Coordinates of C-alpha atoms in Angstrom, one line a residue:
X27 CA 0.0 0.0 0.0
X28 CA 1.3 2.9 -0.8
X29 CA 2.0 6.0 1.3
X30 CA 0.3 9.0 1.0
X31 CA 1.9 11.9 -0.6
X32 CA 2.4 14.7 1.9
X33 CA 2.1 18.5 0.8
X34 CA 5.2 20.7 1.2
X35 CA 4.0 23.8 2.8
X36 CA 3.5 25.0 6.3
X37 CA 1.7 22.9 9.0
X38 CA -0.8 25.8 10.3
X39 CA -1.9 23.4 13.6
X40 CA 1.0 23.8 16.5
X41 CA 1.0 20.0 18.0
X42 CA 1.1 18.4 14.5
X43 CA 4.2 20.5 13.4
X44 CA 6.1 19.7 16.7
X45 CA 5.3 16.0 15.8
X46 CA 6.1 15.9 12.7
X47 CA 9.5 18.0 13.5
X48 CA 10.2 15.1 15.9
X49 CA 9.7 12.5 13.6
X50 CA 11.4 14.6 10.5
X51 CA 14.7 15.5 12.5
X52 CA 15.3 11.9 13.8
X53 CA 15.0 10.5 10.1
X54 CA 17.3 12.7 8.9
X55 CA 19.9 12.4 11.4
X56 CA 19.7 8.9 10.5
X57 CA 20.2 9.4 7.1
X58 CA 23.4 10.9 7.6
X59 CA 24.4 8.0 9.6
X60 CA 23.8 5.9 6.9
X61 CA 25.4 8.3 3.8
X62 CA 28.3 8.5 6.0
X63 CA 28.9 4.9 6.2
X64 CA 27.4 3.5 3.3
X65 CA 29.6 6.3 0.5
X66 CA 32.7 6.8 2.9
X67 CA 32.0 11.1 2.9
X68 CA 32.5 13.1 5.6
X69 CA 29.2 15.3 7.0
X70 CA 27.6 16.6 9.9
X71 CA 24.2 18.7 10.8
X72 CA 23.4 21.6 13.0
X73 CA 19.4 21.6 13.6
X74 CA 18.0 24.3 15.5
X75 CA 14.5 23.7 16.8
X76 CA 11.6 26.6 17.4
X77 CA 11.4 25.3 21.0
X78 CA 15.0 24.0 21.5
X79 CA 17.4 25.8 24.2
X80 CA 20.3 24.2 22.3
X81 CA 20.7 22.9 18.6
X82 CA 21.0 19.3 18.4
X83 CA 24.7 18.6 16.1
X84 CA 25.6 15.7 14.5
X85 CA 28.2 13.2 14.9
X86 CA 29.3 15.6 17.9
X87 CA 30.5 18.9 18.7
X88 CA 33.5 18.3 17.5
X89 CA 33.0 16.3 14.4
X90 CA 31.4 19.4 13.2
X91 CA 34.0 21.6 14.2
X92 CA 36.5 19.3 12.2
X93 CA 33.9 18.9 9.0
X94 CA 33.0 23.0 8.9
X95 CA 36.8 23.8 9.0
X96 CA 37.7 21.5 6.2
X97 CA 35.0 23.0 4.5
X98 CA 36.3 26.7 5.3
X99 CA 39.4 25.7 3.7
X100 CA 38.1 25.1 0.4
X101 CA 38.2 28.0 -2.3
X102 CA 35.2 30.7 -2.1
X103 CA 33.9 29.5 -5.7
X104 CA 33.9 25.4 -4.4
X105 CA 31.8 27.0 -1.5
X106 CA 29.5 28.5 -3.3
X107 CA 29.3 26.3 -5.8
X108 CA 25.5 24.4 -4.7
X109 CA 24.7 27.0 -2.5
X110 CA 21.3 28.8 -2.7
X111 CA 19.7 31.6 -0.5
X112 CA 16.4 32.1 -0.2
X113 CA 15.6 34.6 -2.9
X114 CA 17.8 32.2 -5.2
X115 CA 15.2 29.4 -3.8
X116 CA 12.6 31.3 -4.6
X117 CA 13.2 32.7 -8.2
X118 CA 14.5 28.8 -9.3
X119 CA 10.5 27.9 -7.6
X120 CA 9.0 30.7 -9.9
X121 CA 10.9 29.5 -12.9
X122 CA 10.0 26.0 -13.0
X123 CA 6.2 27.1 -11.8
X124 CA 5.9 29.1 -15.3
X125 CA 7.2 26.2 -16.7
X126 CA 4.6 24.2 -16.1
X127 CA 2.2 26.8 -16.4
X128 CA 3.4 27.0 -20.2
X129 CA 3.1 23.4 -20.9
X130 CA -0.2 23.3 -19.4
X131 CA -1.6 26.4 -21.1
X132 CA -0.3 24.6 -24.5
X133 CA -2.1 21.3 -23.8
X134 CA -5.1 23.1 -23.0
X135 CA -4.9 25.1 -26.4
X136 CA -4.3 21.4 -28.0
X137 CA -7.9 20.1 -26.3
X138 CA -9.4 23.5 -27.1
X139 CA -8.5 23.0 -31.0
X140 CA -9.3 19.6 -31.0
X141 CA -12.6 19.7 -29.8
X142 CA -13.2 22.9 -32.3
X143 CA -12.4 20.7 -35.0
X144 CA -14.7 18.2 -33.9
X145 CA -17.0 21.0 -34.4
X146 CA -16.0 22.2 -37.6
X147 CA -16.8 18.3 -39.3
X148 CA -20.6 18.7 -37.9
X149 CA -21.1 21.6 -40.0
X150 CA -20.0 24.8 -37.7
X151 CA -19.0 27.8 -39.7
X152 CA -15.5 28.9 -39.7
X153 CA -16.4 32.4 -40.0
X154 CA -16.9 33.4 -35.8
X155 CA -13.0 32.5 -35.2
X156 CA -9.6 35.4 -35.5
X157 CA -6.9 34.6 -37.3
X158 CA -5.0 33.2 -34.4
X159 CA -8.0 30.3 -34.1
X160 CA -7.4 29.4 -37.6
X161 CA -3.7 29.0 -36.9
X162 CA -4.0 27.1 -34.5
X163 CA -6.7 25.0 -35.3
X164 CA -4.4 24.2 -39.0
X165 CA -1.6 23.2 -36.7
X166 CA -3.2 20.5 -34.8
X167 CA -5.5 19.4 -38.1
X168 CA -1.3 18.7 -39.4
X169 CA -0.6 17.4 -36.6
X170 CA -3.6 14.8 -36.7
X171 CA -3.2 14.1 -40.5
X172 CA 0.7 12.9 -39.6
X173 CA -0.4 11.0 -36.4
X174 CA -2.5 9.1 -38.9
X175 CA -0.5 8.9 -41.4
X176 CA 2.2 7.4 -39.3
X177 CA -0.5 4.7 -37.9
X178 CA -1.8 3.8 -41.7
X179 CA 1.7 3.1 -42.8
X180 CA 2.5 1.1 -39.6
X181 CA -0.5 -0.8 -40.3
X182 CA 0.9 -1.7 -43.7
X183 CA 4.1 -2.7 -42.9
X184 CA 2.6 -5.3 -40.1
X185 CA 0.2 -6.6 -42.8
X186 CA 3.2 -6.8 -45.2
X187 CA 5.1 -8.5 -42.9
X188 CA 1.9 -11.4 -41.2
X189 CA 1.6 -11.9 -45.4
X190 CA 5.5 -12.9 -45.9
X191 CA 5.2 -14.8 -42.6
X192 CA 2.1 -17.2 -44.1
X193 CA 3.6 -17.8 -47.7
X194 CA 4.6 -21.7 -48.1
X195 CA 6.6 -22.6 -50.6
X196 CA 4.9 -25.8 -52.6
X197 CA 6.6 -28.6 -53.2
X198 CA 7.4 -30.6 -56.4
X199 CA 5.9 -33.8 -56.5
X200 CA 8.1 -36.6 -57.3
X201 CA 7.9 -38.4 -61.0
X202 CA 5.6 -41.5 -61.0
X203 CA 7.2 -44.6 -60.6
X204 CA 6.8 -46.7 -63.4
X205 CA 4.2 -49.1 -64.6
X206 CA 4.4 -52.7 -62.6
X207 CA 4.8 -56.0 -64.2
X208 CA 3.5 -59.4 -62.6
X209 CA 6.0 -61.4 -61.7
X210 CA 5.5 -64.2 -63.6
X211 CA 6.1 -61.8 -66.9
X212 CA 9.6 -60.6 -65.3
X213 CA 10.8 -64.7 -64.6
X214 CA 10.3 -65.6 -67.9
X215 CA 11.7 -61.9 -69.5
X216 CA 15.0 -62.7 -67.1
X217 CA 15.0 -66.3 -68.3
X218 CA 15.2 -65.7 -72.2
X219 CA 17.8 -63.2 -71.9
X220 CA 19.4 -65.2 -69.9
X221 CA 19.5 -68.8 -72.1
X222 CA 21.6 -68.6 -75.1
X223 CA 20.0 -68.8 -78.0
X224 CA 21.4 -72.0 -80.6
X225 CA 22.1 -71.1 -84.2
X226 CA 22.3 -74.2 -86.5
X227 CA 24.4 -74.4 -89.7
X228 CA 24.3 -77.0 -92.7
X229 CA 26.9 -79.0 -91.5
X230 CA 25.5 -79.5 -88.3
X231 CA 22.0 -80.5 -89.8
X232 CA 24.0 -83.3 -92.4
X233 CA 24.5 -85.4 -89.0
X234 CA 21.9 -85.8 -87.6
X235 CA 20.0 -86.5 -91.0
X236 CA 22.4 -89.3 -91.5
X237 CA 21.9 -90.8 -87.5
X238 CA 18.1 -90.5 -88.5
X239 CA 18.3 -92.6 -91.7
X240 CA 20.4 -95.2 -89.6
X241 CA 17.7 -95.6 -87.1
X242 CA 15.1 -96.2 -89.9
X243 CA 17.0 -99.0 -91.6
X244 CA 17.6 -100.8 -88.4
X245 CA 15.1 -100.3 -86.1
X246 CA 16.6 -98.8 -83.5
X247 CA 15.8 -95.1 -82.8
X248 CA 18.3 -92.6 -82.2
X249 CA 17.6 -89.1 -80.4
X250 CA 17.9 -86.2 -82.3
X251 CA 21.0 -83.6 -80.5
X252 CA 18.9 -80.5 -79.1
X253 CA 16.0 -83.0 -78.5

């Protein structure tokens, strides 16, 4: 939970401003006990209350006698350097107060200009507002055409880019295989080209003519070669 924030200015009610001195100036002398020994530095504190007979120092007397003359030692300009008075307070408050009144007084223009142009699209005549309206109510149309603009063509590039994303490349299908034979058809393919084939010439039929006459004339029967 977080705590609340408190308002810097003065506490008006007596007893609430002693309390919260109390609890303020113990804090922040432990603060320095901590800086001191967590970044090595050398530092003390002199607080003077409203209702305090005697200021309450820090580390002791002496310690700030020893830290405020190391510190008078240093040149005027080192010194001075982060110093700042109350009218030097003051006029660094003022500054950054118009600051911010500047910046606001600009982003209420904005709103003002914005809404007139919502005004102007429903038909509401130009006519009523000074030059300085028109300015500015032609800067922030600008302003709203580029703010479009730039969210169109981001728009365009994301689209761009989901449609690269999702393109596949398709994939050639492999060549069919080819046709298949039954296996019967194959056996018998292998088979003739593997048997050589037998070429017969005259001379070799002259035998076998003769051995088949032979037969005849006795009886017997002879088997023809190749048979």
């Amino acid at each position: 939970m977080s705590r609340k924030k408190v308002k810097l200015a003065y506490i008006q009610n007596h007893p609430t401003r002693k309390l919260t001195f109390k609890k303020r100036k113990k804090g922040f002398m432990k603060k320095m006990s901590e800086i001191t020994t967590l970044c090595d530095v050398e530092a003390c504190a002199v607080v003077y209350g409203q209702n305090d007979t005697q200021p309450e120092v820090w580390p002791s007397p002496s310690g700030v006698q020893s830290t405020y003359a190391k510190f008078r030692t240093m040149p005027s300009m080192e010194q001075t350097k982060k110093q700042l008075n109350m009218e030097a307070f003051l006029r660094q408050q003022i500054e950054k107060a118009k600051d911010q009144l500047r910046k606001q007084k600009k982003e209420n223009r904005e709103k003002e200009m914005s809404i007139l142009m919502s005004q102007c699209l429903t038909e509401r005549s130009l006519q009523d507002l000074n030059m300085g309206d028109l300015n500015d109510l032609g800067w922030v149309v600008d302003h709203k055409v580029e703010e479009i603009n730039r969210k169109v063509k981001k728009v365009q590039e994301e689209l761009a880019q989901n449609e690269n994303n999702h393109v596949q490349v398709v994939p050639t299908p492999p060549p069919p295989p080819p046709p298949a034979t039954s296996g019967r058809i194959m056996h018998m393919q292998q088979a003739q080209s593997a048997a050589p084939m037998e070429i017969m010439t005259p001379q070799d039929q002259q035998p076998q003519e003769q051995m088949a006459g032979l037969g005849a004339n006795t009886g017997d029967k002879f088997l023809q070669f190749g048979s």
